[in-house]
XYZ file of C-alpha atoms in Angstrom:
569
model
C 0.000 0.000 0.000
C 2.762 2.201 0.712
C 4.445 1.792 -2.509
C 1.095 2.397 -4.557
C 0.872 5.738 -2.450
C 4.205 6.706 -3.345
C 3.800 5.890 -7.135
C 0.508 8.382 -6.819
C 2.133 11.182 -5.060
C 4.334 11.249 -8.187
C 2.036 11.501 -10.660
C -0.409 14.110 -8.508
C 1.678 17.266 -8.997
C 1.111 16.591 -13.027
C -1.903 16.214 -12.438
C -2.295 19.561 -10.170
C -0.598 21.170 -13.045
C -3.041 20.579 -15.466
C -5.700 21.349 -13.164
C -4.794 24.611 -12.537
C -3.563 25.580 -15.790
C -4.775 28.663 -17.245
C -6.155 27.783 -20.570
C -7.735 25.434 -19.218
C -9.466 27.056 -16.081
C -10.111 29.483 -18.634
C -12.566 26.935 -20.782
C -13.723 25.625 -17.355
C -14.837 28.800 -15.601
C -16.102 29.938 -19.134
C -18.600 26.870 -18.871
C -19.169 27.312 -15.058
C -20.536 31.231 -16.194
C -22.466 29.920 -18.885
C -24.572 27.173 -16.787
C -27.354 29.448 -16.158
C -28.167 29.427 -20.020
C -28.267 26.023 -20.166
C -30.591 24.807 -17.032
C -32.655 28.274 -18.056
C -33.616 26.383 -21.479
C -34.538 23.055 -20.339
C -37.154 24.482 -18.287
C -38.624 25.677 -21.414
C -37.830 22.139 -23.122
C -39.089 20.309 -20.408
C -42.493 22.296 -20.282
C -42.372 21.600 -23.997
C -41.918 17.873 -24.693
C -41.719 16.253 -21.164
C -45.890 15.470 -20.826
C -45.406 13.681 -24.554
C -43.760 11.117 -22.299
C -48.076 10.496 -20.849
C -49.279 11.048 -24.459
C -49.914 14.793 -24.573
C -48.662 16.967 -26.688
C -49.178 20.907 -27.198
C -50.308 22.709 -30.258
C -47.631 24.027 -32.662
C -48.174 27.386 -31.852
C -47.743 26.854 -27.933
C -44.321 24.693 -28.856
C -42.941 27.177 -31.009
C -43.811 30.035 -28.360
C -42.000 27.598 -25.850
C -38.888 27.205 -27.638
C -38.332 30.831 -28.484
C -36.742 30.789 -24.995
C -34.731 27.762 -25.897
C -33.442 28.872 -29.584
C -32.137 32.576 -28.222
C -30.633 31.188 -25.157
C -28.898 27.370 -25.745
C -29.181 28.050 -29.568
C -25.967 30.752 -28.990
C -24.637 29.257 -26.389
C -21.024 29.475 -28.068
C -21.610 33.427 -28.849
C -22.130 33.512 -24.980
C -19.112 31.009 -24.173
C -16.591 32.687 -26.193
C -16.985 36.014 -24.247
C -17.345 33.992 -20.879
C -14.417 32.156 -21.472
C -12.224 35.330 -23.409
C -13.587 37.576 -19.615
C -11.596 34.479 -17.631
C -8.606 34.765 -19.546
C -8.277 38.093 -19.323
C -8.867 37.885 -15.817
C -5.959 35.508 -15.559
C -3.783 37.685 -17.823
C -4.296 40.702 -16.048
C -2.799 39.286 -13.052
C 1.014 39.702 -14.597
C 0.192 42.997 -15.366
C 0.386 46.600 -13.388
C -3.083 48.061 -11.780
C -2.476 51.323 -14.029
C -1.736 49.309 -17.159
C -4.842 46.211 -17.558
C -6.757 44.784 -20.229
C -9.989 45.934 -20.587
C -12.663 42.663 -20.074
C -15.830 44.137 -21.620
C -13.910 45.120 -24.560
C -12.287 41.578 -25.151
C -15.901 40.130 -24.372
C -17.088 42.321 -27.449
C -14.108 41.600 -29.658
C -14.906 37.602 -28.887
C -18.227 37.944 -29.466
C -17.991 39.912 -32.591
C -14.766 37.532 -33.859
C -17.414 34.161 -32.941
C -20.166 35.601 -35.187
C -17.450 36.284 -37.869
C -16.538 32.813 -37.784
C -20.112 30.833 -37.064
C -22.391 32.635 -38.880
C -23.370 31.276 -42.846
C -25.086 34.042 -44.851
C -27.952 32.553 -46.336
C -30.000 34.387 -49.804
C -32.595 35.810 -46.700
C -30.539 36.414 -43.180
C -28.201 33.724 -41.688
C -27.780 30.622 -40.783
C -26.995 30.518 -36.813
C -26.643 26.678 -36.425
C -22.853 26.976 -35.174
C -24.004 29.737 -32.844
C -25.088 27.258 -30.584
C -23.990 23.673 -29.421
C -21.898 22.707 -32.370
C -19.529 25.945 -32.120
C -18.261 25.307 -28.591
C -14.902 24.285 -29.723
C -14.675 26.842 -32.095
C -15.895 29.592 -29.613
C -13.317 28.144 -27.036
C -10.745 28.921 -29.577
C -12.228 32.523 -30.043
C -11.956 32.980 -26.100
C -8.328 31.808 -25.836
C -6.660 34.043 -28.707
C -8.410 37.007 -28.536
C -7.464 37.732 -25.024
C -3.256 37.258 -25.481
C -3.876 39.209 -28.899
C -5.348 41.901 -26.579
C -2.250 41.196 -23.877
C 0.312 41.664 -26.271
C -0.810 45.376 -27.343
C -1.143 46.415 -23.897
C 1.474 45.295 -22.421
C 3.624 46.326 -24.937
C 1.762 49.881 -25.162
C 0.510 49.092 -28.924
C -2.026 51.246 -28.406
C -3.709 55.065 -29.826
C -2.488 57.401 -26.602
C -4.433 60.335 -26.371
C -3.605 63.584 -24.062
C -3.952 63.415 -20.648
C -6.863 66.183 -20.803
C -8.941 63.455 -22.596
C -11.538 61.885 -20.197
C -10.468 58.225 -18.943
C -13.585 56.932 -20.790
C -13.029 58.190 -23.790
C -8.902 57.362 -24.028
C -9.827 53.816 -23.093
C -12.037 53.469 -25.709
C -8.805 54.503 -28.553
C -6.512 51.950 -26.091
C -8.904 48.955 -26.694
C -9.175 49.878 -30.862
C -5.783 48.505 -32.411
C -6.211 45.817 -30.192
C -10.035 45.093 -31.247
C -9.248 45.580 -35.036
C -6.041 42.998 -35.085
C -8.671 40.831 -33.349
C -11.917 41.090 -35.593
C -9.306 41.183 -39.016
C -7.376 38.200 -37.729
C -10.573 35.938 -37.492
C -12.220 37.682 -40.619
C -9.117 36.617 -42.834
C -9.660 33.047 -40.940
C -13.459 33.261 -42.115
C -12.725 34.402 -45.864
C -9.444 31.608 -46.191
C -11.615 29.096 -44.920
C -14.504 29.210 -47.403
C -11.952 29.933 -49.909
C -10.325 26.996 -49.933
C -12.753 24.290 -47.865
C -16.104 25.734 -48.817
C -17.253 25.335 -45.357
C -16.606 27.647 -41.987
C -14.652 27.028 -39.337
C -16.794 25.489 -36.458
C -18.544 23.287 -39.062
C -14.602 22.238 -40.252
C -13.811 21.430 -36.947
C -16.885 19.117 -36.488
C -16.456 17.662 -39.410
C -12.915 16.753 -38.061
C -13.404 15.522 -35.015
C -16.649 13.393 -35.786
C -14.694 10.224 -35.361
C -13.829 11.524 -31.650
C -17.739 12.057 -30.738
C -18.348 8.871 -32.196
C -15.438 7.134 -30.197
C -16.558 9.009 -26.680
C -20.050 6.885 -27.374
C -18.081 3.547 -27.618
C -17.899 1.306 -24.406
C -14.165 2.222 -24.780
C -14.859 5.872 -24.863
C -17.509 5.838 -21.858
C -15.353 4.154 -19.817
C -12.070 5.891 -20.154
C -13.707 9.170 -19.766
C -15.876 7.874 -16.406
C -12.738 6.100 -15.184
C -10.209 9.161 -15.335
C -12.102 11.178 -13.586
C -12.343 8.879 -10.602
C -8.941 8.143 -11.025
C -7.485 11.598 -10.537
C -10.178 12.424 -7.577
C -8.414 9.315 -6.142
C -5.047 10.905 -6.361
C -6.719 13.948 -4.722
C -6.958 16.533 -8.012
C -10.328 17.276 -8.455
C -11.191 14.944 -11.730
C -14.336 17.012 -13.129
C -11.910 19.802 -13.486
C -9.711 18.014 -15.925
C -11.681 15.854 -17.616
C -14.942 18.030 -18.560
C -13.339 21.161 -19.945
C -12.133 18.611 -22.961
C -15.678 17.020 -23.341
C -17.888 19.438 -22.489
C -18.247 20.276 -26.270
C -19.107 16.382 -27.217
C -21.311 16.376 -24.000
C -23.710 19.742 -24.990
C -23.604 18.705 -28.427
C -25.608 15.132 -28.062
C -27.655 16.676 -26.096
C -28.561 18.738 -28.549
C -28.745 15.880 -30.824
C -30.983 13.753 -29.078
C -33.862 16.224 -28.275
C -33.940 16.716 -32.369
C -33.953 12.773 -32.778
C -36.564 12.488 -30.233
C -38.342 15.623 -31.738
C -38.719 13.691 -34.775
C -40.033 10.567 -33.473
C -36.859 8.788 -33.564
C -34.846 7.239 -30.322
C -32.036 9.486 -28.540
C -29.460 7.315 -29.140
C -26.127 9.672 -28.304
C -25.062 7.850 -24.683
C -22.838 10.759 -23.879
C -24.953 13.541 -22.856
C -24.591 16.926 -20.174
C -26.482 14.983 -17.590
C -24.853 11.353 -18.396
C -21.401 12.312 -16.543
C -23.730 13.609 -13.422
C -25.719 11.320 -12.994
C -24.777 7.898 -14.369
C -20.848 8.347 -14.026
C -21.267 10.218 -11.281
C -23.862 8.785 -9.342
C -23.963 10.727 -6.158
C -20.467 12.298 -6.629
C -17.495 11.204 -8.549
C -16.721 7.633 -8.090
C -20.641 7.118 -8.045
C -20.333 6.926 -4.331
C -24.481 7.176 -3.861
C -24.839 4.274 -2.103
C -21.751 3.850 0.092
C -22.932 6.418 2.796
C -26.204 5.083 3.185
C -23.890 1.526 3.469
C -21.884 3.128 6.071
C -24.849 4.212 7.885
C -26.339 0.625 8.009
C -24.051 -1.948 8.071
C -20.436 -0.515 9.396
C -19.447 -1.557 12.827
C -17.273 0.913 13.246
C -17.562 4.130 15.021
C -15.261 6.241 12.035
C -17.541 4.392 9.600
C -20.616 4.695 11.504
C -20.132 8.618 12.273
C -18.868 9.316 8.303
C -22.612 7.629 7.280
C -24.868 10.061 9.367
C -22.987 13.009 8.182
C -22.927 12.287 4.392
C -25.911 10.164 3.994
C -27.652 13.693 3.367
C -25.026 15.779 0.826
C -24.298 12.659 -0.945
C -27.574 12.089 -1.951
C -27.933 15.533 -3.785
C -24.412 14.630 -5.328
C -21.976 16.303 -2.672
C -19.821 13.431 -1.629
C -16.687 15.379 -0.100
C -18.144 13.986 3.495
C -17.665 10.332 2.073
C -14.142 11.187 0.317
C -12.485 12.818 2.839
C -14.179 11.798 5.677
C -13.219 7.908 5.049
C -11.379 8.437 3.482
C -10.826 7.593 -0.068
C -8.906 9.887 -1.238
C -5.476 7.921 -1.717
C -6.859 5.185 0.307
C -5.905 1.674 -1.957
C -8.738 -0.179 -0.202
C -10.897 1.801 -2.134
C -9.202 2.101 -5.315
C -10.586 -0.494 -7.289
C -14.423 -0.131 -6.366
C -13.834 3.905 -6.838
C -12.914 3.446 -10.462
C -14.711 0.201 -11.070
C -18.168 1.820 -10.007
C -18.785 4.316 -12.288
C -17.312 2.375 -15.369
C -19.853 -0.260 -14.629
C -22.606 2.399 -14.373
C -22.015 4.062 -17.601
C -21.554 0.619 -19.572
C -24.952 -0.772 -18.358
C -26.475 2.616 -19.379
C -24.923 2.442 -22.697
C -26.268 -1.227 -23.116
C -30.014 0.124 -22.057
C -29.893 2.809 -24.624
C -27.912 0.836 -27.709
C -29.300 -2.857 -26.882
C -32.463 -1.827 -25.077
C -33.516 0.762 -27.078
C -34.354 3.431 -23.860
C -33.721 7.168 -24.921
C -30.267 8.462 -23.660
C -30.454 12.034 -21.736
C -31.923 14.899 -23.813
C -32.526 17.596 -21.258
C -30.306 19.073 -18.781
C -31.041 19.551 -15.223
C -28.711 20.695 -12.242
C -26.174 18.255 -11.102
C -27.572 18.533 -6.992
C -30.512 16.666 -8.137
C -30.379 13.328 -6.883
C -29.493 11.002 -9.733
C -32.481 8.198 -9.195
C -34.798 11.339 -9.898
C -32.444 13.114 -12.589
C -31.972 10.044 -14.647
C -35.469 9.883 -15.348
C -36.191 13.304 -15.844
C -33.572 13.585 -17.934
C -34.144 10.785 -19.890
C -37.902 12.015 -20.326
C -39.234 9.357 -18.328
C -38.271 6.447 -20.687
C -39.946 4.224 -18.631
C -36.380 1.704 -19.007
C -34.418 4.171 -16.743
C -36.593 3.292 -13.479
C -35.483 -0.092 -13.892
C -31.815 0.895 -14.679
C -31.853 3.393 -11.576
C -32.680 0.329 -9.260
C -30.290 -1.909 -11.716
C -27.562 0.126 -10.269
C -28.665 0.852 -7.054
C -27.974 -3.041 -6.558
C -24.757 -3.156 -8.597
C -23.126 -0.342 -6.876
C -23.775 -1.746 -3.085
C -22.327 -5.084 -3.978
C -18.895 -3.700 -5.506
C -18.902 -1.433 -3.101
C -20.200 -3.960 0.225
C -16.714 -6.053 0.021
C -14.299 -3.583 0.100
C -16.173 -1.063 2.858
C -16.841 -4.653 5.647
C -12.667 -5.476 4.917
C -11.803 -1.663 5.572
C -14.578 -1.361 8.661
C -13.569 -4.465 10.102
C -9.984 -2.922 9.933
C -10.809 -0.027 11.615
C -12.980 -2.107 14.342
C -10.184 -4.064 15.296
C -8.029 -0.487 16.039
C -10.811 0.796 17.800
C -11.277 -2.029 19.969
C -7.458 -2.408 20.939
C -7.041 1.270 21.546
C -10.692 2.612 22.459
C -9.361 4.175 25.766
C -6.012 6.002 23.697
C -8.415 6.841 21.222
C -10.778 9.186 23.280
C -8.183 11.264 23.727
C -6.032 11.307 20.436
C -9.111 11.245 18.220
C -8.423 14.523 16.601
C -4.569 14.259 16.441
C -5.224 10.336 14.435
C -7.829 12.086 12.130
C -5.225 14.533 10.976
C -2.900 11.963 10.683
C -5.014 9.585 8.643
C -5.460 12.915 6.198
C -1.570 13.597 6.242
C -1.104 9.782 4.975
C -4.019 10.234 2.370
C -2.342 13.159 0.483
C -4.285 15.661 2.117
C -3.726 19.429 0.404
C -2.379 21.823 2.440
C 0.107 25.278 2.092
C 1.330 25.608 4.907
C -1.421 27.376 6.664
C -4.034 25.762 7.076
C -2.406 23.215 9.563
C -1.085 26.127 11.441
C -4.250 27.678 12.036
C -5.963 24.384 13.007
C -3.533 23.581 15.415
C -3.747 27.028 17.330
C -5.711 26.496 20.372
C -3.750 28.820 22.835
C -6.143 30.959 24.414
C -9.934 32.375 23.994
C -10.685 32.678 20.276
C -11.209 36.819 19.507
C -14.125 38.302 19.108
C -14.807 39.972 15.598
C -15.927 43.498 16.012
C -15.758 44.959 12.451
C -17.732 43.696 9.473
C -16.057 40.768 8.233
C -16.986 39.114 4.914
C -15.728 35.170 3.937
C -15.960 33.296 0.626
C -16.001 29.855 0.545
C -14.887 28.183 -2.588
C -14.812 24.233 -3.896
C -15.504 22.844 -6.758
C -19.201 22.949 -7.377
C -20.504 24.875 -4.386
C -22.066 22.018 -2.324
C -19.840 21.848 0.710
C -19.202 25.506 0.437
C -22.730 26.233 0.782
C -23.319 24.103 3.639
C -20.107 25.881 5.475
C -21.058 29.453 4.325
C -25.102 28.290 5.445
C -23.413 27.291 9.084
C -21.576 30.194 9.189
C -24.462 32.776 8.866
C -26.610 30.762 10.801
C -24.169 30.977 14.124
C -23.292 34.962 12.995
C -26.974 35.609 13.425
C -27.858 33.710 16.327
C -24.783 35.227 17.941
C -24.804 38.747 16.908
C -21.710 38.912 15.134
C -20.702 40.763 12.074
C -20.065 37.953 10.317
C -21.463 37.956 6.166
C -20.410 33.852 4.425
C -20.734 33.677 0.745
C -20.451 30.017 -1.472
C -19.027 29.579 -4.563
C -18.137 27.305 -7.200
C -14.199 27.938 -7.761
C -14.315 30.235 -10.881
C -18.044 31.666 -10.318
C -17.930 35.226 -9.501
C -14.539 35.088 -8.961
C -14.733 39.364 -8.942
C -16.527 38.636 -4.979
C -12.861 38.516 -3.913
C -11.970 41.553 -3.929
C -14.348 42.811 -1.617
C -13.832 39.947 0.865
C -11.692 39.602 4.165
C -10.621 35.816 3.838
C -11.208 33.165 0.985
C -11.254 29.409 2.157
C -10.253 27.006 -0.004
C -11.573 23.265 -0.055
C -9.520 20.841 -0.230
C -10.515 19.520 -3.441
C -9.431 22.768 -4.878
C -5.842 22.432 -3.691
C -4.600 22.572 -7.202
C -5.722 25.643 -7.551
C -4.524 27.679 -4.529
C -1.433 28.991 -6.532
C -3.639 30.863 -9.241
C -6.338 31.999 -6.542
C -3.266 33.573 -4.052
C -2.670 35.485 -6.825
C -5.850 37.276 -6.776
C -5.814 37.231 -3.247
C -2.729 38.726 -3.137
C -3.934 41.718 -6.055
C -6.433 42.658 -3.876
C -5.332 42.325 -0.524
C -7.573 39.704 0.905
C -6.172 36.865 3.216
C -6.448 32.852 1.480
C -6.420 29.872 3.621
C -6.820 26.379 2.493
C -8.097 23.638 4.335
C -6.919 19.642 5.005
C -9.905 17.154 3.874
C -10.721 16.208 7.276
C -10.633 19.585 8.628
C -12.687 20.803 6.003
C -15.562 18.084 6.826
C -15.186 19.152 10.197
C -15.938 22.827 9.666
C -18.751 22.073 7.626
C -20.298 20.419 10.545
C -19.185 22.299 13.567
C -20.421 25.869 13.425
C -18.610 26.486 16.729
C -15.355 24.950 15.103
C -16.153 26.799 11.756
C -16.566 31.221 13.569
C -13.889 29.919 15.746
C -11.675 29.075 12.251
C -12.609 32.337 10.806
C -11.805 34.526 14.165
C -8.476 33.373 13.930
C -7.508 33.875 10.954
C -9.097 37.592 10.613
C -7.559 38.197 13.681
C-alpha cells in the first residue's frame, strides 16, 4: 500500500498542473458562467416535450412560443461562451500585469463575441444561418476565447495602443486603447473566415466538427464511456479534483448530443447519443465522482465501526444531492488503496450498463439538462424524459453499486474495528490528532497554513468586532454552501458581524476583492497557486483547508466562527 501511495504522489503534482492551468481554467470557468443558459432552457424544453412522455402533446403554436426561450438562449450558447471564457482569460492575464496598465474585459468580451459571429455565422439568400451559434460551435468559440485575449495582452502590455492627451476623459482614451487591439482581433478571425470558405467551402466550427466526428463517435463507444468515467475517478483518487480536468475537454461532445438527441426524439426517432450533459452527473457520477451514492447510506447501516458509523450520518444527506466530499475525505478515499478499485470500477460499470439500455435496449439516452444537486435516481429519469427503461436501470444500479462497493467497505470497517477495539481508551483522547494523521497519509492538500491555524488552540478565540466578509470556494458549491449556510446561521444567532458567501471555484470570482478571507476546499488544492494570486492583487487573506478539517468545519459551526476569528484576527 505504501508503494502504490508513493507511485501516486508522483504523478499528482502533473496532475495539479493541469488542473490549474490557465487555458484550461479558462474553458472551465467559461462553462461554469455559462450554466445558467443552459438549465434556463430546459425548463422551457421540459415544459415543452416532457408530458409527450403520458401522451400529450401541445399545439404548434404553444411549442414554437416555448422554444423561443430555448433557440435565443442554448441556440448561442457558443456566442455567450466565447466572451465567458475570453472575460476568464483576461482575468488571468491581467494578473502579470500593473493596476495602471490592464486589459480591458468588456472590450475583449465584445471583440470575442464579434470575432465568434465572424466565424459561425453562414449568410444565407434571406438572413443567416446561426446553427454553429449554438452547441456545435463550442470548440470553435473556445478557440475565439483563448486568442483574442493574449492578442489583446500583447498590445497592452507592450503599449501598442492610440495614446491620447492626458486632458482626454479616462472613458473616452480607453475606448482609442482597446481599438488597435479590437481591429487585429476582428481582421485576424475575418481573414480566418474568408481563407476558410476559400479553400474548404465550409466555416470554421462546421470544419472542426467535421474533423473531429470520429472523436464524438469514439466518446459513445464502451471504450470511450469508460475511459472518460474512469479518469475522472482516477485523478479524484489521487486527490486533483477529476471534473476539473476531464470536462473542460468534453464538455463540447457532452452539450452537443444533447442537442442531438432532443432533435432525434423531436422527430419521433430514439435518442441514441449515450454521452450527454447529464450522463457524466448522474450515471458516471452517481452521487459524486466515483458514483459513491450508495456507500454512505452503506456506512450508515451496516459498518461496525464508530469512524464508519459517524462518516454515514454526516454524508448520507449531501451525498444524496451529489456532494460526496463527506464520504471522500471523511473515510477516506482519497489515496486510500482499499478503495481504489471499487472507486474506479463503479462508475465504469454504471455508464456501460447505461450504454447497453440505450444501444441494446432501445431506452432514450439524456436529452434535457437539469442541475447536477438533483439526486441522480430522480435526474436520470427526468432527464431521460421518463423512458420508462431508466426506473429499472436506476434500481439496476442501485444493486450493482452496493455489492462492488459492500466487500471492500466490511474489509476496511472491520480494519478499523479491530483499532478501535485495541485502543478505544487512547483513542478518546487522540481522536483529533489520528484524524489529521489519517489525512496527512491520504495526500491531504495543504500550504502551509491551514495546519497552522488548526492547530492554534492557545487561548480564547477573539471576538470579531468589524464587518467581516468570507468566501467559501470548492468545486461545485455544495460543501461551500453548507459551510457558508453554518456560518451565517451561528453569525446571526450570535450577533456577530459575520457575512459567508459560497461559490463554485471560478463563479464570480470578482466577490474577492471585496472579501476579508477566501477558504479554499480541499478539493481545490490545485488551484490555490492561481487563486493567491488574486488574493494577493487585492489584498484579501487565502487559507486552504486539510480534507478532514474541512468536513469538520462544515459540521461544527462552533469549530467553523472559531476558524474564521483566527484567521481575521
Amino acid at each position: 500500500m505504501n508503494a502504490f501511495q508513493k507511485q501516486i504522489e508522483k504523478l499528482r503534482p502533473l496532475f495539479e498542473k493541469i488542473a490549474s492551468n490557465t487555458y484550461v481554467s479558462a474553458i472551465r470557468d467559461g462553462f461554469i458562467a455559462a450554466m445558467p443558459i443552459i438549465l434556463f432552457s430546459s425548463v422551457f424544453l421540459m415544459v415543452a416535450y416532457v408530458p409527450n412522455a403520458w401522451g400529450f402533446y401541445w399545439s404548434t403554436t404553444v411549442t414554437n412560443n416555448l422554444m423561443l426561450a430555448y433557440n435565443y438562449s442554448m441556440g448561442l450558447l457558443a456566442l455567450f461562451v466565447a466572451g465567458t471564457v475570453a472575460k476568464n482569460l483576461t482575468d488571468a492575464k491581467n494578473l502579470n500585469l500593473p493596476k495602471t496598465n490592464q486589459v480591458n474585459p468588456v472590450s475583449v468580451i465584445i471583440a470575442a463575441e464579434i470575432s465568434f459571429i465572424i466565424l459561425a455565422a453562414l449568410p444565407l439568400k434571406a438572413g443567416s444561418d446561426l446553427t454553429y451559434m449554438g452547441t456545435q460551435g463550442l470548440i470553435a468559440a473556445y478557440l475565439v476565447g483563448l486568442i483574442v485575449p493574449n492578442i489583446y495582452y500583447v498590445c497592452i502590455k507592450n503599449n501598442v495602443t492610440i495614446k491620447l492627451p492626458p486632458q482626454v476623459p479616462q472613458n473616452i482614451s480607453q475606448t482609442f486603447k482597446d481599438l488597435i487591439p479590437l481591429t487585429l482581433s476582428v481582421t485576424s478571425f475575418w481573414a480566418v473566415t474568408v481563407a476558410f470558405k476559400t479553400f474548404t467551402g465550409t466555416n470554421l466550427p462546421k470544419w472542426i466538427i467535421q474533423v473531429l466526428s470520429p472523436l464524438f463517435r469514439a466518446s459513445d463507444s464502451y471504450l470511450g464511456l469508460a475511459l472518460i468515467a474512469g479518469a475522472m475517478a482516477f485523478f479524484w483518487f489521487c486527490g486533483v479534483q477529476g471534473p476539473s480536468i476531464v470536462q473542460p475537454a468534453v464538455v463540447p461532445i457532452m452539450i452537443a448530443n444533447t442537442a442531438a438527441n432532443l432533435k432525434l426524439y423531436q422527430a419521433g426517432q430514439q435518442a441514441s447519443h449515450v454521452l450527454g450533459m447529464n450522463t457524466m452527473d448522474y450515471v458516471m457520477n452517481f452521487g459524486g465522482t466515483g458514483s459513491t451514492f450508495v456507500l454512505a447510506y452503506l456506512m450508515l447501516g451496516l459498518a461496525r465501526s464508530k469512524q464508519l458509523k459517524a462518516v454515514g450520518k454526516a454524508a448520507f444527506i449531501p451525498g444524496t444531492f451529489s456532494v460526496n466530499e463527506p464520504v471522500l475525505f471523511g473515510t477516506p478515499i482519497i489515496m486510500n488503496p482499499v478503495f481504489f478499485i471499487p472507486f474506479l470500477l463503479t462508475p465504469m460499470v454504471n455508464i456501460a450498463i447505461f450504454k447497453f439500455f440505450v444501444s441494446t435496449l432501445g431506452m432514450n439516452s439524456v436529452m434535457y439538462t437539469m442541475p447536477w444537486t438533483i439526486p441522480g435516481p430522480i435526474g436520470i429519469p427526468i432527464s431521460t424524459g421518463f423512458a420508462p427503461l431508466s426506473f429499472v436501470y436506476v434500481g439496476l444500479i442501485l444493486v450493482l453499486d452496493s455489492l462492488i462497493y459492500l466487500p471492500f467497505l466490511r474489509a476496511y470497517d472491520s480494519e478499523l474495528l479491530s483499532g478501535e477495539q485495541a485502543k478505544e481508551a487512547e483513542l478518546e483522547n487522540t481522536v483529533v490528532g489520528e484524524n489529521d494523521a489519517v489525512v496527512a497519509t491520504t495526500g491531504a492538500a495543504t500550504d502551509g497554513v491551514a495546519p497552522e491555524v488548526a492547530t492554534q488552540s492557545d487561548g480564547p478565540a477573539p471576538t470579531l468586532t468589524k464587518d467581516t466578509n468570507v468566501l467559501v470556494l470548492c468545486a461545485g458549491g455544495g460543501t461551500s454552501g453548507i459551510l457558508a449556510k453554518a456560518l451565517n446561521k451561528l453569525a446571526k444567532d450570535r450577533n456577530v458581524p459575520l457575512s459567508a458567501a459560497a461559490r463554485a471555484y471560478g463563479q464570480d470570482m470578482n466577490l474577492i476583492k471585496d472579501m476579508d478571507l477566501v477558504i479554499l476546499a480541499p478539493q481545490m488544492d490545485s488551484m490555490k497557486d492561481n487563486l493567491k494570486k488574486i488574493t494577493d492583487k487585492y489584498g484579501v487573506k487565502m487559507v486552504t483547508t486539510t480534507g478532514r478539517q474541512y468536513i469538520q468545519l462544515t459540521q461544527d459551526g462552533d469549530m467553523a466562527l472559531d476558524f474564521v476569528e483566527r484567521n481575521v484576527a
